[in-house]
mmCIF file of C-alpha atoms and ligand atoms in Angstrom:
data_model
loop_
_atom_site.group_PDB
_atom_site.id
_atom_site.type_symbol
_atom_site.label_atom_id
_atom_site.label_comp_id
_atom_site.label_asym_id
_atom_site.label_seq_id
_atom_site.Cartn_x
_atom_site.Cartn_y
_atom_site.Cartn_z
ATOM 1 C CA MET A 1 -15.459 6.060 8.355
ATOM 2 C CA LYS A 2 -12.846 5.079 5.755
ATOM 3 C CA THR A 3 -11.866 1.443 5.280
ATOM 4 C CA ILE A 4 -8.573 -0.087 4.173
ATOM 5 C CA LEU A 5 -7.975 -3.713 3.235
ATOM 6 C CA ILE A 6 -4.378 -4.763 3.862
ATOM 7 C CA THR A 7 -3.125 -8.100 2.604
ATOM 8 C CA GLY A 8 -0.159 -9.530 4.523
ATOM 9 C CA ALA A 9 -1.180 -7.722 7.680
ATOM 10 C CA THR A 10 0.277 -10.376 10.009
ATOM 11 C CA ALA A 11 3.859 -9.110 9.726
ATOM 12 C CA GLY A 12 6.260 -6.485 8.438
ATOM 13 C CA ILE A 13 5.034 -3.563 6.359
ATOM 14 C CA GLY A 14 1.431 -4.789 6.325
ATOM 15 C CA GLU A 15 1.290 -5.003 10.112
ATOM 16 C CA ALA A 16 2.856 -1.549 10.536
ATOM 17 C CA ALA A 17 0.451 -0.090 7.974
ATOM 18 C CA ALA A 18 -2.511 -1.695 9.783
ATOM 19 C CA ARG A 19 -1.433 0.003 13.024
ATOM 20 C CA ARG A 20 -0.872 3.346 11.260
ATOM 21 C CA PHE A 21 -4.313 3.384 9.629
ATOM 22 C CA ALA A 22 -6.044 2.195 12.815
ATOM 23 C CA ALA A 23 -4.294 5.016 14.708
ATOM 24 C CA GLY A 24 -5.534 7.410 12.000
ATOM 25 C CA GLY A 25 -9.126 6.342 12.706
ATOM 26 C CA TRP A 26 -9.676 4.067 9.691
ATOM 27 C CA ARG A 27 -11.436 0.708 9.807
ATOM 28 C CA VAL A 28 -8.763 -1.868 8.979
ATOM 29 C CA ILE A 29 -9.440 -5.244 7.388
ATOM 30 C CA GLY A 30 -6.291 -7.387 7.415
ATOM 31 C CA THR A 31 -5.503 -10.711 5.799
ATOM 32 C CA GLY A 32 -2.687 -13.225 6.276
ATOM 33 C CA ARG A 33 -2.233 -16.951 6.108
ATOM 34 C CA ARG A 34 0.009 -17.423 9.121
ATOM 35 C CA ALA A 35 -1.580 -20.789 9.745
ATOM 36 C CA GLN A 36 -0.432 -22.370 6.501
ATOM 37 C CA ARG A 37 2.189 -20.457 4.638
ATOM 38 C CA LEU A 38 1.359 -21.413 1.112
ATOM 39 C CA LYS A 39 4.115 -20.920 -1.472
ATOM 40 C CA GLU A 40 1.831 -19.424 -4.079
ATOM 41 C CA THR A 41 3.731 -16.618 -5.865
ATOM 42 C CA ASN A 42 3.236 -12.677 -5.573
ATOM 43 C CA VAL A 43 1.544 -12.600 -8.953
ATOM 44 C CA THR A 44 -1.413 -14.950 -8.799
ATOM 45 C CA GLY A 45 -2.574 -13.739 -5.396
ATOM 46 C CA LEU A 46 -2.388 -10.118 -6.506
ATOM 47 C CA VAL A 47 -4.373 -10.721 -9.679
ATOM 48 C CA ALA A 48 -7.015 -12.910 -8.025
ATOM 49 C CA LEU A 49 -7.571 -10.515 -5.155
ATOM 50 C CA THR A 50 -7.693 -7.451 -7.401
ATOM 51 C CA ARG A 51 -10.222 -9.143 -9.624
ATOM 52 C CA ALA A 52 -12.383 -10.130 -6.661
ATOM 53 C CA LEU A 53 -12.314 -6.697 -5.023
ATOM 54 C CA LEU A 54 -12.401 -4.405 -8.039
ATOM 55 C CA PRO A 55 -16.201 -3.968 -8.317
ATOM 56 C CA ARG A 56 -16.393 -2.743 -4.700
ATOM 57 C CA ILE A 57 -13.316 -0.531 -5.095
ATOM 58 C CA VAL A 58 -14.837 1.124 -8.173
ATOM 59 C CA GLU A 59 -18.177 1.547 -6.389
ATOM 60 C CA ARG A 60 -16.429 3.321 -3.500
ATOM 61 C CA ARG A 61 -13.961 5.288 -5.667
ATOM 62 C CA GLY A 62 -11.240 3.695 -3.577
ATOM 63 C CA ALA A 63 -7.494 3.370 -3.966
ATOM 64 C CA ILE A 64 -5.196 0.431 -4.672
ATOM 65 C CA ILE A 65 -1.675 0.584 -3.254
ATOM 66 C CA ASN A 66 0.518 -2.306 -4.387
ATOM 67 C CA LEU A 67 3.903 -3.231 -2.964
ATOM 68 C CA GLY A 68 6.474 -3.755 -5.671
ATOM 69 C CA SER A 69 10.208 -3.469 -5.114
ATOM 70 C CA VAL A 70 13.360 -1.929 -6.530
ATOM 71 C CA ALA A 71 14.002 -5.550 -7.557
ATOM 72 C CA GLY A 72 11.436 -5.014 -10.311
ATOM 73 C CA THR A 73 13.663 -2.369 -11.913
ATOM 74 C CA TYR A 74 17.269 -3.185 -10.957
ATOM 75 C CA PRO A 75 18.560 -6.734 -11.407
ATOM 76 C CA TYR A 76 20.669 -8.506 -8.795
ATOM 77 C CA LYS A 77 22.176 -11.950 -8.567
ATOM 78 C CA GLY A 78 19.637 -14.530 -7.429
ATOM 79 C CA GLY A 79 16.680 -12.201 -7.929
ATOM 80 C CA ALA A 80 15.332 -13.533 -11.229
ATOM 81 C CA VAL A 81 11.969 -14.843 -10.064
ATOM 82 C CA TYR A 82 11.408 -12.259 -7.339
ATOM 83 C CA GLY A 83 12.462 -9.413 -9.646
ATOM 84 C CA GLY A 84 10.199 -10.792 -12.365
ATOM 85 C CA THR A 85 7.180 -10.808 -10.063
ATOM 86 C CA LYS A 86 7.929 -7.264 -8.931
ATOM 87 C CA ALA A 87 8.258 -6.035 -12.520
ATOM 88 C CA PHE A 88 4.811 -7.561 -12.954
ATOM 89 C CA VAL A 89 3.476 -5.596 -9.960
ATOM 90 C CA HIS A 90 4.798 -2.362 -11.497
ATOM 91 C CA GLN A 91 3.288 -2.913 -14.938
ATOM 92 C CA PHE A 92 0.082 -4.431 -13.572
ATOM 93 C CA SER A 93 -0.439 -1.279 -11.486
ATOM 94 C CA LEU A 94 0.131 1.051 -14.451
ATOM 95 C CA ASP A 95 -2.167 -0.990 -16.672
ATOM 96 C CA LEU A 96 -4.831 -1.066 -13.973
ATOM 97 C CA ARG A 97 -4.727 2.729 -14.018
ATOM 98 C CA CYS A 98 -5.543 2.636 -17.726
ATOM 99 C CA ASP A 99 -8.403 0.206 -17.215
ATOM 100 C CA LEU A 100 -9.763 2.305 -14.348
ATOM 101 C CA HIS A 101 -9.573 5.578 -16.233
ATOM 102 C CA GLY A 102 -12.654 7.661 -15.489
ATOM 103 C CA THR A 103 -13.661 5.732 -12.371
ATOM 104 C CA GLY A 104 -11.852 7.972 -9.889
ATOM 105 C CA VAL A 105 -9.994 4.950 -8.477
ATOM 106 C CA ARG A 106 -6.338 5.637 -7.708
ATOM 107 C CA VAL A 107 -3.554 3.091 -8.197
ATOM 108 C CA THR A 108 -0.009 3.279 -6.860
ATOM 109 C CA SER A 109 2.987 0.966 -7.013
ATOM 110 C CA ILE A 110 5.352 1.474 -4.052
ATOM 111 C CA GLU A 111 8.829 0.185 -4.896
ATOM 112 C CA PRO A 112 11.118 0.054 -1.879
ATOM 113 C CA GLY A 113 14.644 -1.130 -1.241
ATOM 114 C CA MET A 114 15.770 -2.773 2.003
ATOM 115 C CA ILE A 115 13.373 -2.819 4.933
ATOM 116 C CA GLU A 116 14.134 -4.901 7.994
ATOM 117 C CA THR A 117 11.168 -7.243 8.435
ATOM 118 C CA GLU A 118 10.649 -11.014 8.529
ATOM 119 C CA PHE A 119 11.021 -10.928 4.754
ATOM 120 C CA THR A 120 14.606 -12.248 4.620
ATOM 121 C CA LEU A 121 13.903 -14.829 7.315
ATOM 122 C CA VAL A 122 11.058 -16.153 5.181
ATOM 123 C CA ARG A 123 13.113 -16.082 1.974
ATOM 124 C CA THR A 124 16.035 -17.965 3.541
ATOM 125 C CA GLY A 125 13.802 -20.557 5.178
ATOM 126 C CA GLY A 126 14.408 -19.186 8.688
ATOM 127 C CA ASP A 127 18.170 -18.457 8.514
ATOM 128 C CA LYS A 128 18.443 -15.815 11.240
ATOM 129 C CA ASP A 129 22.204 -15.342 10.733
ATOM 130 C CA ALA A 130 21.717 -14.561 7.045
ATOM 131 C CA SER A 131 18.955 -12.115 7.889
ATOM 132 C CA ASP A 132 20.964 -10.389 10.647
ATOM 133 C CA LYS A 133 24.030 -10.136 8.379
ATOM 134 C CA LEU A 134 22.049 -8.568 5.563
ATOM 135 C CA TYR A 135 20.867 -5.681 7.706
ATOM 136 C CA ALA A 136 23.957 -5.370 9.951
ATOM 137 C CA GLY A 137 25.380 -1.850 10.243
ATOM 138 C CA MET A 138 23.462 -0.419 7.280
ATOM 139 C CA ASN A 139 20.443 1.249 8.903
ATOM 140 C CA PRO A 140 17.668 -0.234 6.734
ATOM 141 C CA MET A 141 14.213 1.273 6.341
ATOM 142 C CA THR A 142 11.603 0.139 8.854
ATOM 143 C CA SER A 143 8.047 -1.102 8.466
ATOM 144 C CA ASP A 144 6.945 2.161 10.058
ATOM 145 C CA ASP A 145 8.748 4.149 7.339
ATOM 146 C CA LEU A 146 6.685 2.278 4.771
ATOM 147 C CA ALA A 147 3.485 2.561 6.796
ATOM 148 C CA GLU A 148 3.920 6.357 6.838
ATOM 149 C CA THR A 149 4.435 6.360 3.057
ATOM 150 C CA ILE A 150 1.295 4.283 2.518
ATOM 151 C CA TRP A 151 -0.632 6.565 4.878
ATOM 152 C CA TRP A 152 0.602 9.656 2.988
ATOM 153 C CA ILE A 153 -0.459 8.215 -0.373
ATOM 154 C CA ALA A 154 -3.863 7.065 0.894
ATOM 155 C CA THR A 155 -4.712 10.396 2.480
ATOM 156 C CA LEU A 156 -3.722 12.665 -0.413
ATOM 157 C CA PRO A 157 -6.546 14.696 -1.975
ATOM 158 C CA PRO A 158 -8.639 12.474 -4.300
ATOM 159 C CA HIS A 159 -7.535 14.294 -7.464
ATOM 160 C CA LEU A 160 -3.881 13.260 -6.932
ATOM 161 C CA ASN A 161 -2.445 9.933 -8.048
ATOM 162 C CA ILE A 162 1.079 8.798 -7.213
ATOM 163 C CA ASN A 163 1.760 6.333 -10.041
ATOM 164 C CA THR A 164 5.028 4.915 -8.773
ATOM 165 C CA ILE A 165 7.225 5.747 -5.824
ATOM 166 C CA GLU A 166 10.716 4.327 -5.316
ATOM 167 C CA LEU A 167 12.468 4.628 -1.974
ATOM 168 C CA MET A 168 15.626 3.234 -0.406
ATOM 169 C CA PRO A 169 17.664 3.567 2.753
ATOM 170 C CA VAL A 170 20.479 6.093 2.242
ATOM 171 C CA ASN A 171 23.049 3.336 2.761
ATOM 172 C CA GLN A 172 21.756 1.264 -0.159
ATOM 173 C CA SER A 173 22.435 2.300 -3.739
ATOM 174 C CA PHE A 174 23.372 0.706 -7.068
ATOM 175 C CA ALA A 175 26.068 -1.640 -8.314
ATOM 176 C CA GLY A 176 27.445 -1.565 -11.832
ATOM 177 C CA PHE A 177 27.375 -4.134 -14.620
ATOM 178 C CA ALA A 178 29.404 -7.304 -14.109
ATOM 179 C CA VAL A 179 32.079 -8.185 -16.662
ATOM 180 C CA HIS A 180 33.502 -11.698 -16.883
ATOM 181 C CA ARG A 181 36.989 -11.751 -18.441
ATOM 182 C CA GLU A 182 38.478 -14.842 -20.011
ATOM 183 C CA GLY A 183 41.935 -15.982 -18.866
HETATM 184 N N1 NAP B 1 11.535 -6.170 3.346
HETATM 185 C C1 NAP B 1 12.093 -5.665 2.240
HETATM 186 O O1 NAP B 1 13.313 -5.370 2.185
HETATM 187 C C2 NAP B 1 11.234 -5.391 1.022
HETATM 188 C C3 NAP B 1 11.794 -4.634 -0.014
HETATM 189 C C4 NAP B 1 11.035 -4.378 -1.141
HETATM 190 C C5 NAP B 1 9.740 -4.848 -1.244
HETATM 191 N N2 NAP B 1 9.204 -5.585 -0.228
HETATM 192 C C6 NAP B 1 7.828 -6.092 -0.404
HETATM 193 O O2 NAP B 1 6.984 -5.654 0.654
HETATM 194 C C7 NAP B 1 5.921 -6.601 0.851
HETATM 195 C C8 NAP B 1 5.798 -6.952 2.322
HETATM 196 O O3 NAP B 1 7.046 -7.556 2.747
HETATM 197 P P1 NAP B 1 7.549 -7.508 4.264
HETATM 198 O O4 NAP B 1 8.972 -7.075 4.215
HETATM 199 O O5 NAP B 1 6.576 -6.792 5.139
HETATM 200 O O6 NAP B 1 7.567 -9.084 4.569
HETATM 201 P P2 NAP B 1 7.112 -9.978 5.849
HETATM 202 O O7 NAP B 1 7.515 -9.302 7.133
HETATM 203 O O8 NAP B 1 7.655 -11.329 5.561
HETATM 204 O O9 NAP B 1 5.517 -9.973 5.742
HETATM 205 C C9 NAP B 1 4.892 -10.562 4.621
HETATM 206 C C10 NAP B 1 3.379 -10.567 4.839
HETATM 207 O O10 NAP B 1 2.768 -11.087 3.645
HETATM 208 C C11 NAP B 1 2.010 -12.278 3.977
HETATM 209 N N3 NAP B 1 2.270 -13.225 2.895
HETATM 210 C C12 NAP B 1 3.456 -13.796 2.572
HETATM 211 N N4 NAP B 1 3.317 -14.621 1.516
HETATM 212 C C13 NAP B 1 2.014 -14.535 1.134
HETATM 213 C C14 NAP B 1 1.258 -15.148 0.109
HETATM 214 N N5 NAP B 1 1.821 -15.983 -0.738
HETATM 215 N N6 NAP B 1 -0.048 -14.866 0.017
HETATM 216 C C15 NAP B 1 -0.632 -14.004 0.887
HETATM 217 N N7 NAP B 1 0.039 -13.377 1.896
HETATM 218 C C16 NAP B 1 1.338 -13.646 2.017
HETATM 219 C C17 NAP B 1 2.521 -12.729 5.341
HETATM 220 O O11 NAP B 1 1.485 -13.277 6.107
HETATM 221 P P3 NAP B 1 1.211 -14.821 6.341
HETATM 222 O O12 NAP B 1 2.528 -15.543 6.211
HETATM 223 O O13 NAP B 1 0.589 -14.877 7.698
HETATM 224 O O14 NAP B 1 0.249 -15.117 5.279
HETATM 225 C C18 NAP B 1 2.940 -11.417 5.998
HETATM 226 O O15 NAP B 1 1.843 -10.780 6.615
HETATM 227 C C19 NAP B 1 6.251 -7.810 -0.068
HETATM 228 O O16 NAP B 1 5.490 -7.672 -1.261
HETATM 229 C C20 NAP B 1 7.741 -7.616 -0.374
HETATM 230 O O17 NAP B 1 8.101 -8.205 -1.596
HETATM 231 C C21 NAP B 1 9.920 -5.866 0.910
#
């Protein structure tokens, strides 16, 4: 039986992915810290966990699927720290591929746009209005959309590696550069 470890499996994409892999007959190991939501950033947890798990992943010729974001590629107002951590996830994943060359371990960075989860509630400190407004009338992606993508990547033949995949809801696209004019 195949095994998947999903961090952040208590909500959102992680929870949906846990259900998808369980339904597909995999053994699912999920982590979350619902009891005490520490504020420790996306970067340190990712590095520490990867380091701790890597020997077993190499032994099993496993796969690592990291969740980055379009925020790691496209800047937006207020996204400096979040975007910076997601740029880290992207490059960390590519560099891991180099380090793991020859081991058979696959590494993917999934980089999505807007998905309606608890994510915005958490980021705004529980502001439900702000969260509802963000997703209102724009048909965002769902956790299940992402779970299907993760499932697809994980179940590809072992000789195939998706390095990076970027996906967005149709109703989200790009804004241009901002120009401030004097006077
Ligand atoms: N939603 C979006 O629009 C969107 C877009 C692009 C990328 N993403 C990325 O997708 C991933 C999942 O987000 P989501 O939308 O599913 O959010 P979510 O619904 O808020 O779920 C986040 C999950 O991560 C866990 N978590 C949060 N902070 C953590 C930390 N510091 N250490 C360990 N676990 C932590 C939470 O569990 P506990 O609180 O129980 O620990 C929860 O299970 C994130 O990396 C996010 O940046 C989301």
